[in-house]
Coordinates of C-alpha atoms in Angstrom, one line a residue:
Chain A
M229 CA 82.5 52.0 36.1
S230 CA 84.7 55.1 36.1
V231 CA 87.5 56.2 38.4
N232 CA 85.9 59.5 39.1
V233 CA 85.1 60.8 42.6
M234 CA 81.6 62.4 43.1
V235 CA 80.5 64.9 45.7
L236 CA 76.9 65.7 46.6
A237 CA 76.6 69.5 46.8
E238 CA 74.7 70.9 49.7
H239 CA 73.1 74.3 49.4
T240 CA 70.9 76.6 51.4
D241 CA 69.2 79.8 50.2
G242 CA 71.1 79.7 47.0
Q243 CA 74.5 79.3 48.6
V244 CA 76.7 76.2 48.3
S245 CA 77.8 75.2 51.8
D246 CA 81.4 75.6 53.1
G247 CA 81.3 71.8 53.8
T248 CA 80.8 71.1 50.1
Y249 CA 84.1 72.8 49.3
E250 CA 85.8 70.6 51.9
L251 CA 84.3 67.5 50.1
I252 CA 85.5 68.8 46.7
G253 CA 89.0 69.4 48.1
Q254 CA 89.2 65.8 49.2
A255 CA 87.6 64.6 46.0
R256 CA 90.2 66.3 43.9
A257 CA 93.1 64.7 45.8
L258 CA 91.5 61.3 45.5
A259 CA 90.6 61.7 41.8
A260 CA 94.2 62.7 41.1
A261 CA 95.4 59.5 42.8
L262 CA 92.9 57.4 40.9
G263 CA 93.5 59.1 37.5
G264 CA 89.9 60.3 37.4
V265 CA 88.0 63.6 37.6
T266 CA 85.9 65.3 40.3
E267 CA 82.2 65.4 39.7
V268 CA 79.6 67.3 41.8
A269 CA 76.0 66.2 41.9
L270 CA 73.9 69.4 42.1
L271 CA 70.3 68.8 42.7
G272 CA 67.4 71.2 42.2
R273 CA 69.5 74.3 41.6
A274 CA 71.4 74.1 38.3
D275 CA 71.8 77.9 38.5
L276 CA 74.4 77.4 41.3
A277 CA 76.8 75.5 39.0
G278 CA 78.8 78.7 38.7
Q279 CA 79.7 78.4 42.4
L280 CA 81.3 75.0 41.8
G281 CA 84.5 76.2 40.1
P282 CA 86.8 73.6 41.7
A283 CA 84.9 70.7 40.1
D284 CA 85.7 69.2 36.7
V285 CA 82.1 68.2 36.0
V286 CA 78.8 69.4 37.5
V287 CA 75.9 66.9 37.1
C288 CA 72.5 68.6 37.5
V289 CA 69.1 67.2 38.0
E290 CA 66.2 69.7 37.9
H291 CA 62.8 69.0 39.4
P292 CA 60.4 71.0 41.6
A293 CA 60.7 68.4 44.4
L294 CA 64.5 69.1 44.6
E295 CA 64.4 72.8 45.4
E296 CA 64.9 72.2 49.1
Y297 CA 66.3 69.1 50.6
V298 CA 63.7 66.3 51.0
P299 CA 65.3 63.0 51.8
E300 CA 63.4 60.7 49.5
A301 CA 63.6 63.2 46.5
Y302 CA 67.4 63.5 47.0
E303 CA 67.8 59.8 47.4
R304 CA 66.0 59.0 44.1
A305 CA 67.7 61.7 42.1
L306 CA 71.1 60.8 43.4
L307 CA 70.5 57.1 42.6
E308 CA 69.7 58.1 39.1
V309 CA 72.9 60.2 38.9
L310 CA 75.0 57.3 40.3
A311 CA 73.5 54.9 37.8
Q312 CA 74.4 57.1 34.9
R313 CA 77.8 58.3 36.0
S314 CA 79.1 55.3 37.9
P315 CA 81.7 57.0 40.0
R316 CA 84.4 55.0 41.9
L317 CA 83.6 56.9 45.1
L318 CA 80.8 59.1 46.5
L319 CA 81.6 61.6 49.2
L320 CA 78.9 63.0 51.5
S321 CA 79.0 65.2 54.6
N322 CA 78.7 63.4 57.9
A323 CA 76.0 65.9 58.8
T324 CA 72.2 65.7 58.3
I325 CA 72.3 64.8 54.6
G326 CA 75.0 62.2 54.9
L327 CA 73.5 60.7 58.0
D328 CA 70.2 60.6 56.2
L329 CA 71.2 59.2 52.8
G330 CA 74.5 57.4 53.3
A331 CA 73.3 54.0 54.5
A332 CA 70.2 53.9 52.2
L333 CA 72.5 54.6 49.2
S334 CA 74.8 51.9 50.4
V335 CA 71.9 49.4 50.1
H336 CA 70.4 50.6 46.9
W337 CA 73.7 51.3 45.1
D338 CA 75.2 48.2 46.6
A339 CA 78.4 49.9 47.8
P340 CA 80.2 49.7 51.2
L341 CA 79.9 52.8 53.4
A342 CA 82.4 54.2 55.9
A343 CA 81.0 56.8 58.3
Y344 CA 82.8 59.4 60.5
V345 CA 85.7 59.6 58.1
S346 CA 88.5 62.0 59.0
A347 CA 91.1 60.8 56.4
L348 CA 90.9 59.1 53.0
E349 CA 93.6 57.7 50.8
I350 CA 94.2 55.4 47.9
D351 CA 96.5 52.6 48.8
G352 CA 97.5 50.4 45.8
G353 CA 94.1 50.9 44.2
A354 CA 92.1 50.3 47.4
V355 CA 90.2 53.1 49.1
V356 CA 91.2 53.3 52.7
A357 CA 89.3 55.4 55.2
T358 CA 90.1 56.4 58.8
A359 CA 87.0 56.8 60.8
Q360 CA 86.6 58.3 64.3
I361 CA 84.3 56.2 66.4
L362 CA 83.3 56.0 70.0
G363 CA 83.2 59.8 70.4
G364 CA 86.6 60.1 68.7
K365 CA 88.3 57.9 71.3
V366 CA 89.1 55.2 68.7
L367 CA 90.2 55.4 65.1
A368 CA 89.4 52.6 62.7
E369 CA 91.3 52.2 59.5
V370 CA 89.1 50.4 57.1
E371 CA 89.2 49.3 53.4
L372 CA 86.2 49.8 51.3
P373 CA 86.2 46.6 49.2
G374 CA 84.8 46.3 45.7
R375 CA 84.7 48.7 42.8
R376 CA 82.7 51.5 44.3
G377 CA 82.2 53.0 47.8
I378 CA 80.6 55.7 49.8
A379 CA 82.3 57.8 52.6
T380 CA 80.6 60.4 54.9
L381 CA 83.3 62.9 55.9
L382 CA 83.5 64.8 59.1
G383 CA 83.3 68.6 58.7
G384 CA 86.5 70.5 59.5
A385 CA 88.7 67.5 59.0
F386 CA 89.6 68.4 55.5
G387 CA 90.8 71.6 53.9
A388 CA 88.4 73.4 51.6
D389 CA 89.4 73.7 48.0
L390 CA 88.5 77.2 46.7
G391 CA 90.7 76.9 43.6
A392 CA 89.0 77.1 40.2
A393 CA 89.7 74.6 37.5
G394 CA 90.7 76.7 34.5
A395 CA 87.7 77.1 32.2
G396 CA 85.2 76.1 34.8
P397 CA 83.4 72.8 35.1
E398 CA 81.6 71.1 32.3
V399 CA 77.9 71.1 33.1
V400 CA 75.8 68.0 32.2
H401 CA 72.1 67.4 32.9
V402 CA 70.5 64.1 34.0
A403 CA 66.8 63.8 33.4
P404 CA 64.8 63.5 36.7
P405 CA 63.7 60.0 37.5
A406 CA 59.9 59.3 37.3
G407 CA 60.0 58.4 41.0
L408 CA 60.2 62.1 41.9
G409 CA 56.5 62.4 40.9
A410 CA 55.4 59.8 43.5
L411 CA 57.1 60.6 46.7
R412 CA 55.9 59.4 50.1
M413 CA 56.9 62.6 51.8
S414 CA 56.6 66.3 51.3
L415 CA 58.1 69.5 52.6
R416 CA 55.6 71.6 54.6
S417 CA 57.7 74.4 55.9
V418 CA 61.3 75.6 56.4
V419 CA 61.9 76.9 59.9
G420 CA 64.7 79.4 60.5
P421 CA 66.9 79.4 63.6
D422 CA 65.2 80.7 66.8
G423 CA 66.0 84.3 67.4
G424 CA 65.8 86.2 70.6
D425 CA 68.6 84.6 72.6
I426 CA 72.2 85.7 72.8
D427 CA 74.1 85.0 69.6
I428 CA 77.0 82.8 70.9
S429 CA 78.7 82.9 67.5
A430 CA 79.3 86.7 68.1
A431 CA 81.0 86.4 71.5
D432 CA 84.7 87.0 72.1
L433 CA 84.8 84.6 75.0
L434 CA 82.6 81.6 75.6
V435 CA 82.3 79.5 78.7
S436 CA 81.2 76.1 77.5
V437 CA 80.1 73.0 79.4
G438 CA 79.6 69.3 78.5
R439 CA 78.5 66.1 79.9
G440 CA 81.0 66.4 82.7
I441 CA 78.7 68.9 84.4
E442 CA 76.5 65.9 85.4
S443 CA 73.4 67.8 86.5
Q444 CA 71.4 70.9 85.9
E445 CA 72.0 72.1 89.4
N446 CA 75.7 72.0 88.8
L447 CA 75.3 74.5 85.9
E448 CA 75.0 77.3 88.5
T449 CA 78.7 76.9 89.3
V450 CA 79.7 77.5 85.7
Q451 CA 77.0 80.2 85.2
E452 CA 78.6 82.1 88.0
L453 CA 81.9 82.0 86.2
A454 CA 80.3 83.1 82.9
D455 CA 78.6 86.0 84.8
A456 CA 81.9 87.0 86.4
L457 CA 83.6 87.1 83.0
G458 CA 80.6 88.7 81.2
A459 CA 80.6 85.8 78.8
P460 CA 77.7 83.7 77.5
L461 CA 77.3 80.1 78.6
S462 CA 77.4 77.6 75.8
A463 CA 77.3 73.8 75.7
S464 CA 77.9 70.6 73.8
R465 CA 74.9 68.6 72.6
P466 CA 74.3 66.3 75.6
V467 CA 73.7 69.3 77.9
V468 CA 71.1 70.8 75.4
D469 CA 69.5 67.4 74.7
A470 CA 69.0 67.0 78.5
G471 CA 67.1 70.3 78.4
W472 CA 69.5 72.1 80.7
L473 CA 70.3 74.9 78.2
P474 CA 68.4 76.1 75.1
K475 CA 69.3 75.0 71.6
S476 CA 70.6 78.5 70.8
R477 CA 73.6 77.7 73.2
Q478 CA 74.7 74.6 71.4
V479 CA 78.1 74.5 69.8
G480 CA 78.8 71.8 67.2
Q481 CA 77.6 70.2 64.0
S482 CA 73.9 70.4 64.8
G483 CA 74.3 73.6 66.7
L484 CA 76.4 76.7 65.9
K485 CA 79.9 77.1 64.7
V486 CA 81.8 79.5 66.8
K487 CA 85.3 81.0 66.7
P488 CA 85.7 83.2 69.8
R489 CA 89.1 84.6 70.8
V490 CA 89.0 82.2 73.8
Y491 CA 86.9 79.1 74.2
L492 CA 86.8 77.7 77.7
A493 CA 85.7 74.1 77.7
F494 CA 84.6 72.4 81.0
G495 CA 83.7 68.7 81.1
I496 CA 83.7 68.4 77.3
S497 CA 85.4 65.3 75.9
G498 CA 85.5 66.5 72.3
A499 CA 83.3 64.3 70.2
P500 CA 84.0 65.0 66.5
E501 CA 80.6 66.8 66.1
H502 CA 81.6 69.2 68.9
L503 CA 85.1 69.8 67.6
E504 CA 83.6 70.7 64.2
G505 CA 81.8 73.6 65.8
M506 CA 84.7 75.1 67.8
R507 CA 88.1 74.0 66.5
R508 CA 88.6 77.3 64.7
S509 CA 88.6 79.3 68.0
E510 CA 91.7 81.5 68.4
M511 CA 92.5 79.9 71.7
I512 CA 91.0 76.8 73.4
I513 CA 91.5 76.1 77.1
A514 CA 90.1 72.7 78.1
C515 CA 89.4 71.1 81.5
N516 CA 88.6 67.4 81.5
T517 CA 89.5 64.7 84.0
D518 CA 90.3 62.2 81.2
P519 CA 93.8 62.9 80.0
G520 CA 92.9 60.9 76.8
A521 CA 89.9 63.1 75.9
P522 CA 90.0 64.2 72.3
I523 CA 89.4 67.8 73.3
F524 CA 93.1 68.0 74.2
G525 CA 93.9 67.3 70.6
V526 CA 92.6 70.7 69.6
A527 CA 93.1 72.7 72.8
H528 CA 96.0 75.0 73.2
Y529 CA 96.0 74.7 77.0
G530 CA 94.6 71.8 79.1
T531 CA 94.1 70.6 82.6
T532 CA 92.9 67.3 84.0
L533 CA 91.7 69.0 87.3
D534 CA 88.1 68.4 88.3
L535 CA 86.0 71.2 87.0
F536 CA 84.2 71.5 90.4
D537 CA 87.6 72.3 92.0
L538 CA 88.8 74.6 89.2
V539 CA 85.7 76.7 88.5
P540 CA 85.2 78.2 92.0
E541 CA 88.9 79.2 92.1
L542 CA 88.4 80.9 88.7
V543 CA 85.4 82.8 90.0
D544 CA 87.5 84.0 92.9
K545 CA 90.4 85.1 90.8
V546 CA 88.2 86.8 88.2
R547 CA 86.4 88.8 90.8
G548 CA 89.8 89.6 92.3
Chain B
M145 CA 49.4 52.3 66.1
R146 CA 52.4 50.1 66.6
I147 CA 55.7 51.8 67.2
V148 CA 58.9 49.7 67.2
V149 CA 62.0 51.2 68.8
P150 CA 65.2 49.4 68.1
I151 CA 67.7 50.0 70.8
K152 CA 71.5 49.3 70.9
A153 CA 74.0 48.8 73.7
V154 CA 77.2 50.8 73.3
P155 CA 80.3 51.1 75.5
D156 CA 79.9 53.8 78.2
L157 CA 82.2 56.5 76.8
V158 CA 82.9 57.8 80.3
E159 CA 85.1 54.8 80.7
E160 CA 88.5 54.2 79.1
I161 CA 88.3 52.1 76.0
D162 CA 90.9 49.3 75.7
L163 CA 91.8 47.8 72.3
A164 CA 91.9 44.1 71.6
A165 CA 95.4 42.6 71.3
D166 CA 95.0 42.0 67.5
E167 CA 94.1 45.6 66.9
T168 CA 90.9 44.9 64.9
G169 CA 88.4 45.9 67.6
I170 CA 88.0 47.0 71.2
D171 CA 88.3 44.8 74.2
R172 CA 84.7 44.4 75.4
E173 CA 85.3 42.3 78.4
Y174 CA 85.6 44.9 81.2
L175 CA 83.4 47.6 79.6
T176 CA 80.1 48.8 80.9
F177 CA 77.4 49.0 78.2
V178 CA 74.7 51.6 78.2
I179 CA 71.8 52.4 75.8
S180 CA 73.0 54.5 72.9
E181 CA 72.1 58.0 73.9
W182 CA 70.2 58.6 70.6
D183 CA 68.2 55.5 71.2
A184 CA 67.2 56.8 74.6
Q185 CA 65.9 59.9 72.9
A186 CA 64.1 57.8 70.3
L187 CA 62.4 55.8 73.1
E188 CA 61.3 59.0 74.8
E189 CA 59.8 60.4 71.6
A190 CA 57.9 57.1 71.1
L191 CA 56.6 57.2 74.7
L192 CA 55.5 60.8 74.2
L193 CA 53.4 59.7 71.2
K194 CA 51.9 56.9 73.3
D195 CA 51.1 59.5 76.1
A196 CA 49.5 61.8 73.6
G197 CA 47.3 59.6 71.7
G198 CA 47.8 55.9 72.4
A199 CA 50.3 53.7 70.7
E200 CA 51.8 50.3 71.4
V201 CA 55.5 50.8 72.0
V202 CA 57.8 47.8 71.5
A203 CA 61.5 48.0 72.4
V204 CA 63.6 45.6 70.4
G205 CA 67.2 44.7 71.0
L206 CA 69.8 42.2 69.7
A207 CA 70.5 39.2 72.0
D208 CA 74.2 39.6 71.1
D209 CA 74.4 43.1 72.6
P210 CA 76.0 43.1 76.1
D211 CA 73.6 44.0 79.0
I212 CA 70.7 44.1 76.5
D213 CA 68.3 42.5 79.1
Q214 CA 68.9 45.4 81.5
L215 CA 68.3 48.0 78.8
L216 CA 65.1 46.3 77.6
Y217 CA 63.7 46.0 81.2
T218 CA 64.5 49.7 81.6
A219 CA 62.5 50.5 78.5
L220 CA 59.6 48.5 80.0
A221 CA 59.9 50.3 83.3
K222 CA 59.7 53.6 81.4
G223 CA 56.4 52.6 79.8
A224 CA 57.1 50.4 76.8
D225 CA 54.4 47.8 76.3
A226 CA 56.6 45.0 75.2
A227 CA 60.3 44.2 74.8
V228 CA 61.8 41.7 72.3
K229 CA 65.2 40.3 72.1
L230 CA 66.2 39.0 68.6
T231 CA 68.5 36.1 68.2
G232 CA 70.0 34.9 64.9
A233 CA 73.1 36.9 64.7
G234 CA 76.3 35.1 63.9
A235 CA 77.4 33.0 66.9
A236 CA 81.0 33.8 66.1
G237 CA 80.9 37.0 68.0
P238 CA 80.6 40.6 67.0
S239 CA 81.0 41.4 63.3
G240 CA 82.3 45.0 63.7
P241 CA 85.1 46.5 65.8
S242 CA 82.9 47.1 68.8
G243 CA 79.8 45.0 68.3
T244 CA 77.4 43.8 65.6
R245 CA 77.9 46.0 62.6
T246 CA 75.0 48.1 61.4
A247 CA 74.5 46.1 58.2
D248 CA 73.9 42.9 60.2
R249 CA 71.8 44.7 62.8
A250 CA 69.6 46.1 60.1
A251 CA 69.2 42.7 58.4
L252 CA 68.0 41.1 61.6
L253 CA 65.6 44.0 62.4
A254 CA 64.3 44.0 58.8
A255 CA 63.5 40.2 59.2
Y256 CA 61.7 40.9 62.4
L257 CA 59.7 43.9 60.9
D258 CA 58.8 41.9 57.8
A259 CA 57.1 39.3 60.1
Q260 CA 55.7 41.9 62.5
P261 CA 55.3 45.2 60.7
A262 CA 55.2 48.5 62.5
D263 CA 53.4 51.8 61.6
L264 CA 56.5 53.7 62.8
V265 CA 60.0 52.6 63.5
I266 CA 61.7 55.2 65.7
T267 CA 65.3 54.8 66.6
G268 CA 68.4 56.8 67.3
V269 CA 69.8 58.8 64.4
Q270 CA 73.2 57.2 65.0
A271 CA 75.3 55.4 67.5
A272 CA 78.8 56.1 68.7
D273 CA 80.2 53.1 66.9
D274 CA 78.2 52.7 63.7
L275 CA 81.3 52.7 61.5
D276 CA 79.5 51.2 58.5
G277 CA 76.7 53.8 58.6
Q278 CA 73.5 54.6 60.4
L279 CA 70.7 52.2 61.2
P280 CA 67.5 54.2 60.3
S281 CA 68.1 54.7 56.6
R282 CA 69.7 51.3 56.1
L283 CA 66.7 49.6 57.7
A284 CA 64.3 51.7 55.7
A285 CA 66.2 50.8 52.5
L286 CA 65.9 47.1 53.3
L287 CA 62.1 47.5 54.0
D288 CA 61.5 49.9 51.2
L289 CA 60.0 52.5 53.6
P290 CA 60.4 56.2 53.5
H291 CA 62.8 57.5 56.1
V292 CA 63.9 60.8 57.8
S293 CA 66.8 61.2 60.1
V294 CA 68.1 63.9 62.5
V295 CA 64.6 64.4 63.7
I296 CA 63.8 66.6 66.7
G297 CA 60.0 66.0 67.0
V298 CA 57.3 63.6 65.7
E299 CA 53.6 64.1 65.6
V300 CA 51.1 61.6 64.2
G301 CA 47.7 62.0 62.6
G302 CA 45.6 60.7 59.7
G303 CA 48.0 58.0 58.5
S304 CA 51.0 60.2 58.3
A305 CA 53.7 61.5 60.6
T306 CA 54.9 65.1 60.7
V307 CA 58.5 65.4 61.6
R308 CA 61.0 68.2 62.2
Q309 CA 64.4 67.5 60.5
E310 CA 67.3 69.5 61.9
F311 CA 70.2 71.1 60.0
A312 CA 73.3 73.0 61.2
G313 CA 72.8 76.4 62.6
G314 CA 69.3 75.8 64.1
R315 CA 67.5 75.5 60.7
S316 CA 64.9 72.8 60.3
H317 CA 62.4 71.4 57.8
E318 CA 58.9 70.2 58.6
L319 CA 58.1 67.1 56.6
Q320 CA 55.0 65.1 56.2
V321 CA 55.7 61.4 55.8
Q322 CA 53.4 58.6 54.9
M323 CA 53.3 55.7 57.4
P324 CA 54.8 53.2 57.7
A325 CA 58.1 55.0 57.9
V326 CA 61.4 54.9 59.7
I327 CA 62.5 57.9 61.8
G328 CA 66.0 58.6 63.1
V329 CA 65.8 60.7 66.2
Q330 CA 68.4 63.3 67.2
S331 CA 66.6 64.5 70.3
A332 CA 63.1 64.0 71.7
R333 CA 60.8 66.9 72.5
Q334 CA 61.8 66.5 76.1
A335 CA 64.7 64.9 78.0
P336 CA 64.3 61.2 78.4
R337 CA 62.3 60.2 81.4
Y338 CA 63.9 58.5 84.4
A339 CA 63.0 55.0 85.5
P340 CA 63.6 54.3 89.2
I341 CA 65.5 51.2 90.0
T342 CA 62.6 49.8 91.9
R343 CA 60.4 49.9 88.8
I344 CA 63.2 48.3 86.7
R345 CA 63.3 45.5 89.3
Q346 CA 59.5 45.1 89.1
A347 CA 59.7 44.8 85.3
M348 CA 62.4 42.1 85.7
N349 CA 60.3 40.2 88.2
A350 CA 57.3 40.5 85.9
G351 CA 59.2 39.0 83.0
G352 CA 57.8 40.5 79.9
L353 CA 60.9 40.2 77.8
S354 CA 60.4 37.8 75.0
E355 CA 63.0 36.2 72.8
L356 CA 62.6 35.7 69.1
A357 CA 64.8 33.9 66.5
V358 CA 64.7 35.6 63.2
P359 CA 66.2 34.4 59.9
A360 CA 69.2 36.6 59.1
R361 CA 69.3 38.1 55.7
A362 CA 72.6 38.4 53.8
A363 CA 74.0 41.8 54.5
G364 CA 76.4 42.0 51.6
D365 CA 80.1 42.8 51.8
G366 CA 81.1 45.1 54.5
L367 CA 84.2 47.1 55.4
V368 CA 87.4 45.4 56.0
V369 CA 88.9 46.6 59.2
R370 CA 92.7 46.9 58.8
R371 CA 93.3 48.0 62.4
V372 CA 92.0 50.2 65.1
H373 CA 94.1 52.5 67.2
R374 CA 93.9 55.4 69.5
P375 CA 94.2 58.9 68.2
E376 CA 97.9 59.9 68.2
A377 CA 98.5 62.2 71.1
S378 CA 98.8 65.3 69.0
G379 CA 100.6 66.9 71.9
K380 CA 98.9 70.0 71.0
A381 CA 97.5 71.1 74.3
E382 CA 100.1 72.4 76.8
M383 CA 99.0 70.8 80.0
M384 CA 98.8 73.1 83.0
T385 CA 99.8 71.5 86.3
G386 CA 99.6 72.6 90.0
S387 CA 96.7 73.1 92.4
A388 CA 93.3 74.4 91.3
G389 CA 94.3 77.8 92.6
E390 CA 97.5 77.8 90.5
V391 CA 95.8 76.6 87.3
A392 CA 93.0 79.1 87.8
G393 CA 95.7 81.8 88.1
Q394 CA 97.3 80.7 84.8
I395 CA 94.0 80.7 83.0
V396 CA 93.0 84.1 84.3
G397 CA 96.5 85.3 83.1
L398 CA 95.8 84.1 79.6
L399 CA 92.4 85.8 79.6
R400 CA 93.9 89.0 81.0
A401 CA 96.6 89.1 78.3
R402 CA 93.8 89.2 75.7
G403 CA 91.9 91.9 77.6
L404 CA 89.1 89.5 78.4
V405 CA 89.4 90.0 82.2
K406 CA 89.6 93.6 83.4
G407 CA 92.1 94.7 86.0

C-alpha cells in the first residue's frame, strides 16, 4: 500500500482530455498532503506519455483491446494496474468513464467510492470528499474509510494543472492481464458528433432553456426570443431527453461545452452536469423561480421571476 | 428474453429539500418521491425492445423506497409484464443520506437476480442521490456480468446486445455485448411514454405487484457521512428586482452594452 494518488487518463484521437489535467491537478495537491506522488494510468496509448508532464509516474498498459475506450477492457487493465501499484486513492472523471467504471472498481478493488465530488482534502490522514447530490441542491461531506478509496470528480470544479514536473514523468509498463484476450464485449464503430445543425459552441449569445419550460408547446415562447435576438436556442439535458430539441443543442457534460459572451438561462436549475458545460461563459443571466437554484451560484445576474412573465417582455423590448 | 428494470424513487427536485436536524441526511417526511428520471428512460428503452421483438419486462423496486407501489403500478400501466417489490433491506431506515445507499440496493438486486436471472438488466445510468456510486456497474460487478453505462440505445439479436455509449461532445461508441449484461441508460431512443391515470388505477385494481423477500448480501464498508449541508450562497449572482418589464429592461441593457442587441 502506497500513499500515492492515481489518475486514469482519458484520451480521444491521440489527445489527452482537458478533464485529465484537472484530475492531475487535484491528485498533485492530495499527493503532496499525503507525502506521495502522482501516478497516471495510461491505457492503450503509451505514445501519449509525453502529454502527461505534470505527473510523477505514468503507468502504461499496451494491448490492442485498449486503443479505444471499451468498458470491460479498461476495467480489467486498470484492476491490474491497481493491484501492482496499490495507490492510496484513485481519481476518475464523473463523466462517462467514471460513471461506467467507478462502482465496479469499488467492488473488485474493495475500496469505498464517493461520486459527484467537487472538493477533496486530507484531514488528519483521512480522505474527505464533498459531493454534490440531488442536482447540486445538497452537499454531502463524507469520509472514505479504510486504506484506499476511489473518487469520481465533477468536471470544471478543479483547476487544471498544466505545469510540468522538471525532468518529466518516469514511465513504467505493466503487462496486460490475460483477461484482455477474453472480453465479453467488442467495439464495432466510433460515431462522431452529428453535423448539420447550428454549432451552439460558436455562438456569441445563447438562449437556453431547462426543465422549467414544462412542455414542448411552451418552447415557442422562448424560440420567439431567440429569433428576435438572432441567437440559437440551446437546452439542458431534460429538454433534449424529452425529445423537444435535438442533441446538437444540449449544453453540459453529455452535450457541448460552451462559452458565449452571454448565456441566458431560463428555467434551468443548474445541476452539476449542466454547470460543467456553461460556467465559463463570459456572462450568465439566469431566470429561475427557485431562489435556492444552484444556477445562481455561477450566474452574474439573476431573477426569480416566472420565465413565462419575463420572456414576452424581453421579446417586446428587443423588438423595440 | 427476460429484461429486468430496477427502478428507484428519488425526491422530486422541483421541491425544496429540507435537511434532517442531525445534518446527516435529508428530511424525507414531507417530500414527494418520483421515479429517478434515468430509470424512466431505462424503462422506456426496455419497453421499446418489447415492442420490437417481444420480451418480458419486469420492473423491480425496493420496498423501502417511498411511494414505490405507485411507481411500480405506473410501470405496469406503461406495459411492463410484472412488477416486484423486494424486501430485506435493513429495518433501521435508510442507509444513505437520502435513502438506501447504492451498495445495499445493488446487494438486494443481486440476490434477486441470482435467484431469477435476466438476459438483460436495464436501469438508469445514475440517480440524483447515488453518493456511493452508480447502480449498473456495481450490480454487474456483484453478478460478474459485462456492463456498459451512459447508453443511448439498445438493440438485441443473436444472443448479444448492440448498444450506443455516449461521450462528451456528441461522440459515441457502438459496442456489441454478450448477454446476460447490465446496461445503464442515459436516454431512451424516444421520450418515455405517458401512462394515463385511469390505466394506473386499472393496474392497481388488478393487483399484479408481488413482494419478495431476498437475503441481503453484505455490502462492505461504505462512506461515513460527516454532515450534509446546503451549498453556501455564493452570493455571486446580482439579483434583479422589479416587474417583469423592468427586469426585461435591465437584461436588454446588459445585452445592448455588449452589442448583442442592435439599436
